[in-house]
């Protein structure tokens, strides 16, 4: 409102000023006399003003004529485009103005305006590599996929903008879910710009989704060579790709290739648990138990993991619980106080039927970090020490609603996987699975909570222990892998064996 008032006042002031100026000019006397070729001219104020305007116009025309003459001389001197550039200069100015306005519209998020300005600039400029780029980005912004695709295809036809067109089409296909075509376009973009970090990352993701592990390793090596990937990250991802290729080779019966690739993966990333486990198992099958144990110990030094314990147990599958406990002592001595080490020690002590030692090994883990596995181990210890059924069932009832403990979780989408894999099954992200704990939601606990009356309330029933065991079978399976061999057949307490087996699973 205030700005409109100011504009009105300014307009009135200009009109009043012009009126006063004209009035003063008419009231002024003649400025002088001019005699030319015997003729005398009287110079009035109005005539002076008109003469000044005519002089300015004449000077402007003179400059234009001089410019045309210069362009003509350049043309005659061999510059074939001099004259055309002279006449196109005004069109270029308008075209670049429209182009700059289109770029400003893109920055402001006004896609439709950017498209209109780009089309206007295209009428004045013979620069499709610029105008089409603005048009394509504007079409992407407003979701006009047909126009964007058409414009990107036009960019592909020009050598100067071919990479931009291929990259744009690749992103279009990715958005449409056509990963096969996107992969081919990614390979083309990689050939045009092998050092482009975005293309390298996208192509490696696409190659991983299509299980082209060797191609992905080649792309990763190029990214390292270009300086787009840190060396430590390259080693980790290269190890994941080598492990994935080893798994496929093993599935096809190519044991030699699988052994070579998994050994390389284990060397590149000792903390990659699936690689160390597979390498140790292949060494065990080949009869090289010393190498298998060395691989497990090296990975265990990075971080304890139940899969490593299971692979270490498989090295000597027929040993007694006492011998197994003795062989595991070097592993248990590392990372003392770690929850996984405590639970592993407790499981080994339970298998050896030393329940007081198992309680000591587990410590307060069932209270400080209650998981289904630690609580079930506590129930097994209570059963082994002869506690009442209500005490055992109390621990098992808590285990039903407790956290499942650490699992393979995608840190990108949060999807939980039963086993490790190089690519997330939910969001197709590469190397995003971490061994971490997932807290259960209230919805996830609704079902197990309804089972509590059946478990705890069974104290007042006269059912046999076998019936109680049948109820506990309905508990969801814990994803922790088996870290010990089957219980010794001489173990006298069948219920203790059953609870211990539940803890290991």
CSV table of C-alpha atoms in Angstrom, one decimal:
chain,number,residue,atom,x,y,z
A,1,UNK,CA,0.0,0.0,0.0
A,2,UNK,CA,2.8,2.4,0.9
A,3,UNK,CA,4.8,1.5,-2.2
A,4,UNK,CA,1.7,2.2,-4.4
A,5,UNK,CA,1.3,5.6,-2.7
A,6,UNK,CA,5.0,6.5,-3.3
A,7,UNK,CA,4.7,5.5,-7.0
A,8,UNK,CA,1.6,7.8,-7.4
A,9,UNK,CA,3.4,10.7,-5.7
A,10,UNK,CA,6.5,10.2,-7.9
A,11,UNK,CA,4.4,10.1,-11.1
A,12,UNK,CA,2.6,13.4,-10.1
A,13,UNK,CA,6.0,15.0,-9.3
A,14,UNK,CA,7.4,14.0,-12.8
A,15,UNK,CA,4.3,15.4,-14.5
A,16,UNK,CA,4.5,18.7,-12.6
A,17,UNK,CA,8.2,19.0,-13.4
A,18,UNK,CA,7.7,18.4,-17.1
A,19,UNK,CA,4.9,20.9,-17.1
A,20,UNK,CA,7.0,23.6,-15.4
A,21,UNK,CA,9.9,22.9,-17.7
A,22,UNK,CA,7.8,23.3,-20.9
A,23,UNK,CA,6.3,26.5,-19.4
A,24,UNK,CA,9.7,27.9,-18.7
A,25,UNK,CA,10.9,27.1,-22.2
A,26,UNK,CA,8.0,28.9,-23.8
A,27,UNK,CA,8.5,32.0,-21.5
A,28,UNK,CA,12.2,32.2,-22.3
A,29,UNK,CA,13.4,34.7,-24.9
A,30,UNK,CA,15.3,33.6,-28.0
A,31,UNK,CA,18.6,32.1,-27.3
A,32,UNK,CA,20.4,33.7,-30.3
A,33,UNK,CA,20.6,34.1,-34.0
A,34,UNK,CA,22.4,31.9,-36.6
A,35,UNK,CA,23.3,33.2,-40.1
A,36,UNK,CA,24.1,30.5,-42.6
A,37,UNK,CA,24.7,31.1,-46.4
A,38,UNK,CA,23.1,34.5,-46.2
A,39,UNK,CA,20.0,33.2,-44.3
A,40,UNK,CA,19.4,34.2,-40.7
A,41,UNK,CA,17.9,31.7,-38.2
A,42,UNK,CA,16.4,32.5,-34.9
A,43,UNK,CA,17.2,29.9,-32.2
A,44,UNK,CA,14.3,29.5,-29.8
A,45,UNK,CA,14.4,27.3,-26.7
A,46,UNK,CA,12.1,24.7,-28.3
A,47,UNK,CA,14.3,24.6,-31.4
A,48,UNK,CA,17.4,24.1,-29.2
A,49,UNK,CA,15.9,21.1,-27.5
A,50,UNK,CA,14.7,19.5,-30.7
A,51,UNK,CA,18.1,20.1,-32.2
A,52,UNK,CA,19.8,18.4,-29.3
A,53,UNK,CA,17.6,15.3,-29.7
A,54,UNK,CA,18.3,15.2,-33.4
A,55,UNK,CA,22.0,15.4,-32.8
A,56,UNK,CA,21.9,12.5,-30.3
A,57,UNK,CA,19.9,10.4,-32.8
A,58,UNK,CA,22.4,11.3,-35.6
A,59,UNK,CA,25.4,10.3,-33.4
A,60,UNK,CA,23.7,6.9,-32.6
A,61,UNK,CA,23.1,6.3,-36.3
A,62,UNK,CA,26.7,7.2,-37.0
A,63,UNK,CA,28.0,4.7,-34.5
A,64,UNK,CA,25.7,2.0,-36.1
A,65,UNK,CA,27.0,2.8,-39.6
A,66,UNK,CA,30.6,2.7,-38.4
A,67,UNK,CA,30.0,-0.7,-36.7
A,68,UNK,CA,28.5,-2.0,-40.0
A,69,UNK,CA,31.5,-0.7,-42.0
A,70,UNK,CA,33.9,-2.3,-39.5
A,71,UNK,CA,32.0,-5.7,-39.8
A,72,UNK,CA,32.1,-5.4,-43.6
A,73,UNK,CA,35.8,-4.7,-43.6
A,74,UNK,CA,36.3,-7.8,-41.4
A,75,UNK,CA,34.2,-9.9,-43.7
A,76,UNK,CA,36.2,-8.7,-46.7
A,77,UNK,CA,39.3,-9.6,-44.7
A,78,UNK,CA,38.3,-13.2,-44.3
A,79,UNK,CA,36.0,-13.3,-41.3
A,80,UNK,CA,33.0,-15.0,-42.8
A,81,UNK,CA,30.7,-14.5,-39.8
A,82,UNK,CA,31.5,-10.9,-39.0
A,83,UNK,CA,28.5,-9.4,-40.8
A,84,UNK,CA,26.1,-12.1,-39.4
A,85,UNK,CA,27.4,-11.5,-35.9
A,86,UNK,CA,26.8,-7.8,-36.3
A,87,UNK,CA,23.1,-8.4,-37.1
A,88,UNK,CA,22.7,-11.2,-34.6
A,89,UNK,CA,24.1,-9.2,-31.7
A,90,UNK,CA,20.7,-7.8,-30.6
A,91,UNK,CA,19.2,-11.3,-30.8
A,92,UNK,CA,22.0,-12.7,-28.8
A,93,UNK,CA,21.5,-10.1,-26.1
A,94,UNK,CA,17.8,-10.9,-25.8
A,95,UNK,CA,18.6,-14.6,-25.9
A,96,UNK,CA,21.1,-14.5,-23.1
A,97,UNK,CA,18.8,-12.3,-21.0
A,98,UNK,CA,16.1,-15.0,-21.4
A,99,UNK,CA,18.6,-17.7,-20.6
A,100,UNK,CA,19.8,-16.0,-17.4
A,101,UNK,CA,16.1,-15.5,-16.4
A,102,UNK,CA,15.5,-19.2,-17.0
A,103,UNK,CA,18.5,-20.1,-14.8
A,104,UNK,CA,17.2,-17.8,-12.0
A,105,UNK,CA,13.8,-19.5,-12.3
A,106,UNK,CA,15.5,-22.9,-11.8
A,107,UNK,CA,17.2,-21.6,-8.7
A,108,UNK,CA,13.9,-20.3,-7.4
A,109,UNK,CA,12.1,-23.6,-8.1
A,110,UNK,CA,9.9,-22.3,-10.9
A,111,UNK,CA,10.2,-25.1,-13.4
A,112,UNK,CA,7.4,-23.9,-15.8
A,113,UNK,CA,8.9,-20.4,-16.0
A,114,UNK,CA,12.4,-21.9,-16.7
A,115,UNK,CA,11.0,-23.9,-19.6
A,116,UNK,CA,9.3,-20.9,-21.1
A,117,UNK,CA,12.5,-18.8,-20.8
A,118,UNK,CA,14.6,-21.6,-22.3
A,119,UNK,CA,12.3,-21.9,-25.3
A,120,UNK,CA,12.4,-18.1,-25.7
A,121,UNK,CA,16.2,-18.1,-25.5
A,122,UNK,CA,16.3,-20.9,-28.1
A,123,UNK,CA,14.6,-18.6,-30.6
A,124,UNK,CA,17.3,-16.0,-30.3
A,125,UNK,CA,20.4,-18.2,-29.6
A,126,UNK,CA,21.8,-21.0,-31.6
A,127,UNK,CA,23.1,-22.6,-28.4
A,128,UNK,CA,21.0,-25.8,-27.8
A,129,UNK,CA,23.6,-27.2,-25.4
A,130,UNK,CA,22.6,-24.4,-23.0
A,131,UNK,CA,18.9,-23.9,-23.7
A,132,UNK,CA,18.1,-27.6,-23.8
A,133,UNK,CA,19.9,-28.1,-20.5
A,134,UNK,CA,17.7,-25.5,-18.8
A,135,UNK,CA,14.6,-26.9,-20.4
A,136,UNK,CA,15.4,-30.5,-19.3
A,137,UNK,CA,16.1,-29.4,-15.7
A,138,UNK,CA,12.9,-27.5,-15.6
A,139,UNK,CA,10.9,-30.5,-17.0
A,140,UNK,CA,12.4,-32.7,-14.3
A,141,UNK,CA,11.4,-30.1,-11.7
A,142,UNK,CA,7.8,-30.1,-12.7
A,143,UNK,CA,7.6,-33.8,-13.3
A,144,UNK,CA,7.2,-33.6,-17.1
A,145,UNK,CA,9.1,-36.9,-17.8
A,146,UNK,CA,8.1,-36.9,-21.5
A,147,UNK,CA,9.6,-33.5,-22.2
A,148,UNK,CA,12.7,-34.3,-20.0
A,149,UNK,CA,13.3,-37.5,-21.9
A,150,UNK,CA,12.9,-35.8,-25.3
A,151,UNK,CA,15.3,-33.0,-24.3
A,152,UNK,CA,17.9,-35.4,-22.9
A,153,UNK,CA,17.8,-37.3,-26.2
A,154,UNK,CA,18.4,-34.1,-28.0
A,155,UNK,CA,21.4,-33.4,-25.8
A,156,UNK,CA,22.8,-36.9,-26.6
A,157,UNK,CA,23.1,-35.9,-30.3
A,158,UNK,CA,25.6,-33.2,-29.5
A,159,UNK,CA,29.2,-34.3,-28.6
A,160,UNK,CA,29.5,-31.4,-26.2
A,161,UNK,CA,26.4,-32.4,-24.2
A,162,UNK,CA,26.3,-36.2,-24.8
A,163,UNK,CA,27.4,-37.0,-21.2
A,164,UNK,CA,24.8,-34.7,-19.7
A,165,UNK,CA,22.1,-36.3,-21.9
A,166,UNK,CA,23.2,-39.9,-21.1
A,167,UNK,CA,23.3,-39.1,-17.3
A,168,UNK,CA,19.9,-37.5,-17.5
A,169,UNK,CA,18.4,-40.5,-19.2
A,170,UNK,CA,20.0,-42.8,-16.7
A,171,UNK,CA,18.4,-40.9,-13.8
A,172,UNK,CA,15.1,-41.1,-15.7
A,173,UNK,CA,15.3,-44.9,-16.0
A,174,UNK,CA,16.3,-45.2,-12.4
A,175,UNK,CA,13.2,-43.2,-11.3
A,176,UNK,CA,11.1,-45.5,-13.6
A,177,UNK,CA,12.6,-48.6,-12.0
A,178,UNK,CA,14.1,-49.8,-15.3
A,179,UNK,CA,17.5,-50.8,-13.8
A,180,UNK,CA,18.6,-52.9,-16.8
A,181,UNK,CA,18.5,-49.9,-19.2
A,182,UNK,CA,19.9,-47.6,-16.4
A,183,UNK,CA,22.9,-50.0,-16.1
A,184,UNK,CA,23.6,-49.8,-19.8
A,185,UNK,CA,23.3,-46.0,-19.7
A,186,UNK,CA,25.6,-46.0,-16.7
A,187,UNK,CA,28.2,-47.9,-18.5
A,188,UNK,CA,28.0,-45.5,-21.4
A,189,UNK,CA,28.3,-42.5,-19.1
A,190,UNK,CA,31.3,-44.1,-17.4
A,191,UNK,CA,33.0,-44.5,-20.8
A,192,UNK,CA,32.4,-40.8,-21.5
A,193,UNK,CA,33.5,-39.5,-18.1
A,194,UNK,CA,35.4,-42.2,-16.3
A,195,UNK,CA,36.4,-39.9,-13.4
A,196,UNK,CA,32.9,-38.7,-12.5
A,197,UNK,CA,32.2,-39.6,-8.9
A,198,UNK,CA,28.4,-39.7,-9.2
A,199,UNK,CA,28.4,-42.0,-12.2
A,200,UNK,CA,30.9,-44.3,-10.5
A,201,UNK,CA,28.8,-44.6,-7.4
A,202,UNK,CA,25.5,-45.2,-9.4
A,203,UNK,CA,27.1,-47.7,-11.7
A,204,UNK,CA,28.6,-49.7,-8.9
A,205,UNK,CA,25.2,-49.8,-7.1
A,206,UNK,CA,23.5,-51.0,-10.3
A,207,UNK,CA,26.2,-53.6,-11.0
A,208,UNK,CA,25.8,-54.9,-7.4
A,209,UNK,CA,22.0,-55.1,-7.8
A,210,UNK,CA,22.5,-57.2,-10.9
A,211,UNK,CA,25.1,-59.3,-9.1
A,212,UNK,CA,27.9,-58.3,-11.6
A,213,UNK,CA,30.5,-58.4,-8.8
A,214,UNK,CA,33.5,-58.4,-11.1
A,215,UNK,CA,32.2,-55.3,-13.0
A,216,UNK,CA,31.5,-53.6,-9.7
A,217,UNK,CA,35.1,-54.3,-8.5
A,218,UNK,CA,36.4,-52.8,-11.7
A,219,UNK,CA,34.3,-49.7,-11.2
A,220,UNK,CA,35.4,-49.5,-7.6
A,221,UNK,CA,39.0,-49.7,-8.7
A,222,UNK,CA,38.5,-46.8,-11.1
A,223,UNK,CA,36.9,-44.7,-8.3
A,224,UNK,CA,40.0,-45.3,-6.2
A,225,UNK,CA,42.3,-44.4,-9.1
A,226,UNK,CA,40.3,-41.2,-9.6
A,227,UNK,CA,40.6,-40.3,-5.9
A,228,UNK,CA,36.8,-40.4,-5.3
A,229,UNK,CA,36.9,-43.2,-2.7
A,230,UNK,CA,39.2,-43.3,0.4
A,231,UNK,CA,41.5,-46.3,0.5
A,232,UNK,CA,40.1,-47.8,3.7
A,233,UNK,CA,36.5,-47.6,2.2
A,234,UNK,CA,37.8,-49.1,-1.0
A,235,UNK,CA,39.3,-52.1,0.9
A,236,UNK,CA,36.1,-52.7,2.7
A,237,UNK,CA,33.9,-52.5,-0.4
A,238,UNK,CA,36.3,-54.6,-2.4
A,239,UNK,CA,36.2,-57.2,0.3
A,240,UNK,CA,32.4,-57.3,0.2
A,241,UNK,CA,32.4,-57.7,-3.6
A,242,UNK,CA,35.0,-60.4,-3.4
A,243,UNK,CA,33.0,-62.3,-0.8
A,244,UNK,CA,29.8,-62.0,-2.9
A,245,UNK,CA,31.6,-63.4,-6.0
A,246,UNK,CA,33.0,-66.2,-3.8
A,247,UNK,CA,29.5,-67.1,-2.7
A,248,UNK,CA,28.3,-67.3,-6.3
A,249,UNK,CA,31.3,-69.3,-7.3
A,250,UNK,CA,30.7,-71.8,-4.4
A,251,UNK,CA,27.0,-72.1,-5.4
A,252,UNK,CA,28.2,-73.1,-8.9
A,253,UNK,CA,30.7,-75.6,-7.6
A,254,UNK,CA,33.8,-73.5,-8.3
A,255,UNK,CA,35.6,-74.3,-5.1
A,256,UNK,CA,39.0,-73.0,-6.2
A,257,UNK,CA,37.6,-69.6,-7.2
A,258,UNK,CA,35.5,-69.4,-4.1
A,259,UNK,CA,38.5,-70.2,-1.9
A,260,UNK,CA,40.7,-67.6,-3.6
A,261,UNK,CA,38.1,-64.8,-3.5
A,262,UNK,CA,37.0,-65.4,0.1
A,263,UNK,CA,40.6,-65.5,1.3
A,264,UNK,CA,41.2,-62.1,-0.4
A,265,UNK,CA,38.1,-60.7,1.2
A,266,UNK,CA,39.2,-61.9,4.6
A,267,UNK,CA,42.6,-60.4,4.0
A,268,UNK,CA,41.2,-57.0,2.9
A,269,UNK,CA,38.7,-56.7,5.7
A,270,UNK,CA,39.4,-59.0,8.8
A,271,UNK,CA,36.4,-57.5,10.5
A,272,UNK,CA,34.0,-58.7,7.8
A,273,UNK,CA,32.5,-61.6,9.7
A,274,UNK,CA,30.9,-63.5,6.8
A,275,UNK,CA,34.1,-63.6,4.9
A,276,UNK,CA,36.1,-64.9,7.8
A,277,UNK,CA,33.4,-67.5,8.6
A,278,UNK,CA,33.3,-68.8,5.0
A,279,UNK,CA,37.1,-68.8,4.7
A,280,UNK,CA,37.4,-70.8,8.0
A,281,UNK,CA,34.8,-73.3,6.9
A,282,UNK,CA,36.5,-73.8,3.5
A,283,UNK,CA,39.8,-74.3,5.3
A,284,UNK,CA,38.2,-76.8,7.7
A,285,UNK,CA,36.7,-78.8,4.8
A,286,UNK,CA,40.1,-78.8,3.1
A,287,UNK,CA,41.6,-80.3,6.3
A,288,UNK,CA,43.6,-77.1,7.1
A,289,UNK,CA,42.3,-76.7,10.7
A,290,UNK,CA,45.3,-74.5,11.8
A,291,UNK,CA,44.5,-72.0,9.1
A,292,UNK,CA,40.8,-72.0,9.9
A,293,UNK,CA,41.5,-71.3,13.6
A,294,UNK,CA,44.0,-68.5,12.7
A,295,UNK,CA,41.3,-66.9,10.5
A,296,UNK,CA,38.7,-67.0,13.3
A,297,UNK,CA,41.1,-65.6,15.9
A,298,UNK,CA,42.0,-62.7,13.6
A,299,UNK,CA,38.4,-61.8,13.0
A,300,UNK,CA,37.5,-62.3,16.7
A,301,UNK,CA,40.2,-59.7,17.6
A,302,UNK,CA,38.1,-57.2,15.7
A,303,UNK,CA,34.8,-58.0,17.4
A,304,UNK,CA,33.2,-61.1,18.9
A,305,UNK,CA,30.4,-62.6,16.9
A,306,UNK,CA,28.3,-65.8,17.3
A,307,UNK,CA,29.0,-66.8,13.7
A,308,UNK,CA,32.7,-66.8,14.4
A,309,UNK,CA,32.1,-69.0,17.5
A,310,UNK,CA,30.0,-71.4,15.5
A,311,UNK,CA,32.7,-71.7,12.8
A,312,UNK,CA,35.4,-72.2,15.5
A,313,UNK,CA,33.3,-75.0,17.0
A,314,UNK,CA,33.0,-76.7,13.6
A,315,UNK,CA,36.7,-77.1,13.5
A,316,UNK,CA,36.5,-80.0,16.0
A,317,UNK,CA,32.9,-81.2,15.8
A,318,UNK,CA,33.3,-84.4,17.9
A,319,UNK,CA,35.1,-83.0,20.9
A,320,UNK,CA,33.6,-83.3,24.4
A,321,UNK,CA,32.2,-80.2,26.2
A,322,UNK,CA,35.2,-80.1,28.5
A,323,UNK,CA,37.7,-80.1,25.6
A,324,UNK,CA,35.6,-77.5,23.7
A,325,UNK,CA,35.7,-75.2,26.7
A,326,UNK,CA,39.4,-75.6,26.9
A,327,UNK,CA,39.9,-74.9,23.2
A,328,UNK,CA,37.7,-71.8,23.5
A,329,UNK,CA,39.6,-70.3,26.4
A,330,UNK,CA,41.9,-68.2,24.2
A,331,UNK,CA,38.9,-66.6,22.5
A,332,UNK,CA,37.1,-66.0,25.8
A,333,UNK,CA,40.2,-64.3,27.2
A,334,UNK,CA,39.8,-61.6,24.6
A,335,UNK,CA,37.2,-58.9,24.9
A,336,UNK,CA,36.4,-59.9,28.5
A,337,UNK,CA,33.2,-58.2,29.6
A,338,UNK,CA,31.7,-58.2,26.1
A,339,UNK,CA,28.1,-59.5,26.1
A,340,UNK,CA,28.8,-62.0,23.3
A,341,UNK,CA,31.8,-63.4,25.2
A,342,UNK,CA,29.7,-63.7,28.4
A,343,UNK,CA,26.9,-65.5,26.7
A,344,UNK,CA,29.3,-67.8,24.8
A,345,UNK,CA,31.2,-68.7,28.0
A,346,UNK,CA,27.8,-69.4,29.7
A,347,UNK,CA,26.7,-71.7,26.9
A,348,UNK,CA,30.0,-73.7,27.1
A,349,UNK,CA,29.7,-74.0,30.8
A,350,UNK,CA,26.1,-75.2,30.5
A,351,UNK,CA,27.1,-77.8,27.9
A,352,UNK,CA,29.7,-79.0,30.4
A,353,UNK,CA,27.0,-79.0,33.1
A,354,UNK,CA,28.9,-76.6,35.3
A,355,UNK,CA,25.9,-74.4,36.2
A,356,UNK,CA,27.5,-72.3,38.9
A,357,UNK,CA,30.3,-71.4,36.5
A,358,UNK,CA,27.7,-70.6,33.9
A,359,UNK,CA,26.0,-68.2,36.3
A,360,UNK,CA,29.3,-66.5,37.1
A,361,UNK,CA,30.2,-66.2,33.4
A,362,UNK,CA,26.8,-64.7,32.5
A,363,UNK,CA,27.0,-62.2,35.5
A,364,UNK,CA,24.3,-59.6,35.5
A,365,UNK,CA,23.8,-59.6,31.8
A,366,UNK,CA,20.2,-60.9,32.0
A,367,UNK,CA,19.4,-57.8,34.1
A,368,UNK,CA,21.7,-55.1,32.6
A,369,UNK,CA,21.2,-56.2,28.9
A,370,UNK,CA,18.2,-58.5,28.8
A,371,UNK,CA,17.8,-60.2,25.4
A,372,UNK,CA,15.9,-63.4,24.4
A,373,UNK,CA,19.2,-65.2,24.4
A,374,UNK,CA,20.6,-64.0,27.7
A,375,UNK,CA,17.2,-64.6,29.5
A,376,UNK,CA,16.9,-68.1,28.0
A,377,UNK,CA,20.4,-68.9,29.2
A,378,UNK,CA,19.4,-67.8,32.6
A,379,UNK,CA,16.4,-70.1,32.5
A,380,UNK,CA,18.7,-73.0,31.5
A,381,UNK,CA,21.0,-72.2,34.5
A,382,UNK,CA,18.1,-72.1,36.9
A,383,UNK,CA,16.9,-75.4,35.5
A,384,UNK,CA,20.3,-77.0,35.8
A,385,UNK,CA,20.6,-75.9,39.4
A,386,UNK,CA,17.3,-77.4,40.3
A,387,UNK,CA,15.2,-74.2,40.7
A,388,UNK,CA,11.4,-74.4,40.8
A,389,UNK,CA,9.4,-74.5,37.6
A,390,UNK,CA,7.9,-71.1,38.3
A,391,UNK,CA,11.4,-69.5,38.4
A,392,UNK,CA,12.4,-71.1,35.1
A,393,UNK,CA,9.1,-70.1,33.5
A,394,UNK,CA,9.5,-66.6,34.8
A,395,UNK,CA,12.8,-66.2,32.9
A,396,UNK,CA,11.3,-67.7,29.7
A,397,UNK,CA,8.3,-65.5,30.0
A,398,UNK,CA,10.6,-62.4,30.0
A,399,UNK,CA,12.5,-63.9,27.0
A,400,UNK,CA,9.3,-63.9,24.9
A,401,UNK,CA,9.0,-60.1,25.0
A,402,UNK,CA,12.7,-59.2,25.2
A,403,UNK,CA,14.8,-57.8,22.4
A,404,UNK,CA,16.0,-60.4,19.9
A,405,UNK,CA,19.5,-59.0,20.4
A,406,UNK,CA,21.9,-58.2,17.6
A,407,UNK,CA,20.9,-59.0,14.1
A,408,UNK,CA,21.9,-58.0,10.6
A,409,UNK,CA,20.2,-54.6,10.1
A,410,UNK,CA,20.3,-52.3,7.1
A,411,UNK,CA,21.4,-48.9,8.4
A,412,UNK,CA,19.7,-47.3,5.4
A,413,UNK,CA,16.1,-48.5,5.7
A,414,UNK,CA,16.2,-50.5,9.0
A,415,UNK,CA,15.2,-53.8,7.4
A,416,UNK,CA,16.2,-56.9,9.5
A,417,UNK,CA,17.9,-59.8,7.6
A,418,UNK,CA,18.2,-63.4,8.8
A,419,UNK,CA,21.7,-63.6,7.2
A,420,UNK,CA,24.3,-61.2,5.9
A,421,UNK,CA,24.1,-60.2,2.3
A,422,UNK,CA,26.0,-57.6,0.2
A,423,UNK,CA,22.8,-55.8,-1.0
A,424,UNK,CA,19.8,-55.0,1.2
A,425,UNK,CA,16.8,-57.1,0.3
A,426,UNK,CA,14.5,-54.1,0.9
A,427,UNK,CA,16.1,-51.0,-0.4
A,428,UNK,CA,18.8,-52.5,-2.7
A,429,UNK,CA,21.6,-50.5,-0.9
A,430,UNK,CA,25.1,-51.9,-1.2
A,431,UNK,CA,27.1,-52.8,2.0
A,432,UNK,CA,24.7,-51.3,4.5
A,433,UNK,CA,24.1,-54.3,6.8
A,434,UNK,CA,25.4,-53.9,10.3
A,435,UNK,CA,25.4,-56.3,13.2
A,436,UNK,CA,23.3,-54.3,15.7
A,437,UNK,CA,20.4,-54.6,18.1
A,438,UNK,CA,16.9,-53.8,17.0
A,439,UNK,CA,14.4,-52.7,19.6
A,440,UNK,CA,11.0,-54.3,19.1
A,441,UNK,CA,8.0,-52.0,18.6
A,442,UNK,CA,4.8,-52.3,20.6
A,443,UNK,CA,3.1,-53.9,17.7
A,444,UNK,CA,5.8,-56.6,17.5
A,445,UNK,CA,5.3,-57.3,21.2
A,446,UNK,CA,1.5,-57.6,21.1
A,447,UNK,CA,1.5,-61.3,20.1
A,448,UNK,CA,4.1,-62.5,22.5
A,449,UNK,CA,2.5,-60.6,25.4
A,450,UNK,CA,-0.7,-62.5,24.8
A,451,UNK,CA,1.3,-65.7,25.4
A,452,UNK,CA,2.3,-64.7,29.0
A,453,UNK,CA,-0.8,-66.0,30.7
A,454,UNK,CA,-0.2,-69.3,29.0
A,455,UNK,CA,3.4,-69.5,30.3
A,456,UNK,CA,3.2,-67.9,33.7
A,457,UNK,CA,-0.3,-69.1,34.5
A,458,UNK,CA,0.7,-72.6,33.9
A,459,UNK,CA,2.1,-72.8,37.4
A,460,UNK,CA,-1.4,-73.6,38.7
A,461,UNK,CA,-2.1,-76.1,36.0
A,462,UNK,CA,-1.3,-79.8,36.4
A,463,UNK,CA,0.3,-80.1,33.0
A,464,UNK,CA,3.4,-82.2,32.4
A,465,UNK,CA,6.7,-80.4,31.6
A,466,UNK,CA,6.6,-81.7,28.1
A,467,UNK,CA,3.4,-79.7,27.6
A,468,UNK,CA,5.1,-76.6,28.9
A,469,UNK,CA,7.9,-77.1,26.4
A,470,UNK,CA,5.4,-77.4,23.6
A,471,UNK,CA,4.1,-73.9,24.5
A,472,UNK,CA,7.6,-72.5,24.5
A,473,UNK,CA,8.2,-73.8,21.0
A,474,UNK,CA,5.8,-71.1,19.7
A,475,UNK,CA,8.4,-68.5,20.7
A,476,UNK,CA,9.9,-66.7,17.7
A,477,UNK,CA,13.2,-68.2,16.7
A,478,UNK,CA,16.2,-66.1,17.7
A,479,UNK,CA,18.5,-65.3,14.9
A,480,UNK,CA,21.8,-66.0,16.8
A,481,UNK,CA,23.6,-68.9,15.1
A,482,UNK,CA,24.6,-72.1,16.8
A,483,UNK,CA,27.9,-71.6,18.6
A,484,UNK,CA,28.3,-75.2,19.9
A,485,UNK,CA,27.9,-78.7,18.6
A,486,UNK,CA,24.9,-80.8,19.7
A,487,UNK,CA,24.8,-81.7,23.5
A,488,UNK,CA,26.6,-84.7,24.7
A,489,UNK,CA,24.3,-87.6,24.7
A,490,UNK,CA,25.2,-88.5,28.2
A,491,UNK,CA,23.6,-85.3,29.6
A,492,UNK,CA,21.0,-86.6,32.0
A,493,UNK,CA,18.6,-83.6,32.2
A,494,UNK,CA,16.5,-83.5,29.0
A,495,UNK,CA,14.8,-80.3,30.0
A,496,UNK,CA,18.2,-78.6,30.5
A,497,UNK,CA,19.3,-79.7,27.1
A,498,UNK,CA,16.2,-78.4,25.6
A,499,UNK,CA,16.5,-74.9,27.2
A,500,UNK,CA,20.2,-74.7,26.3
A,501,UNK,CA,19.4,-75.6,22.7
A,502,UNK,CA,16.8,-72.8,22.7
A,503,UNK,CA,19.4,-70.4,24.0
A,504,UNK,CA,21.9,-71.3,21.3
A,505,UNK,CA,19.3,-70.9,18.5
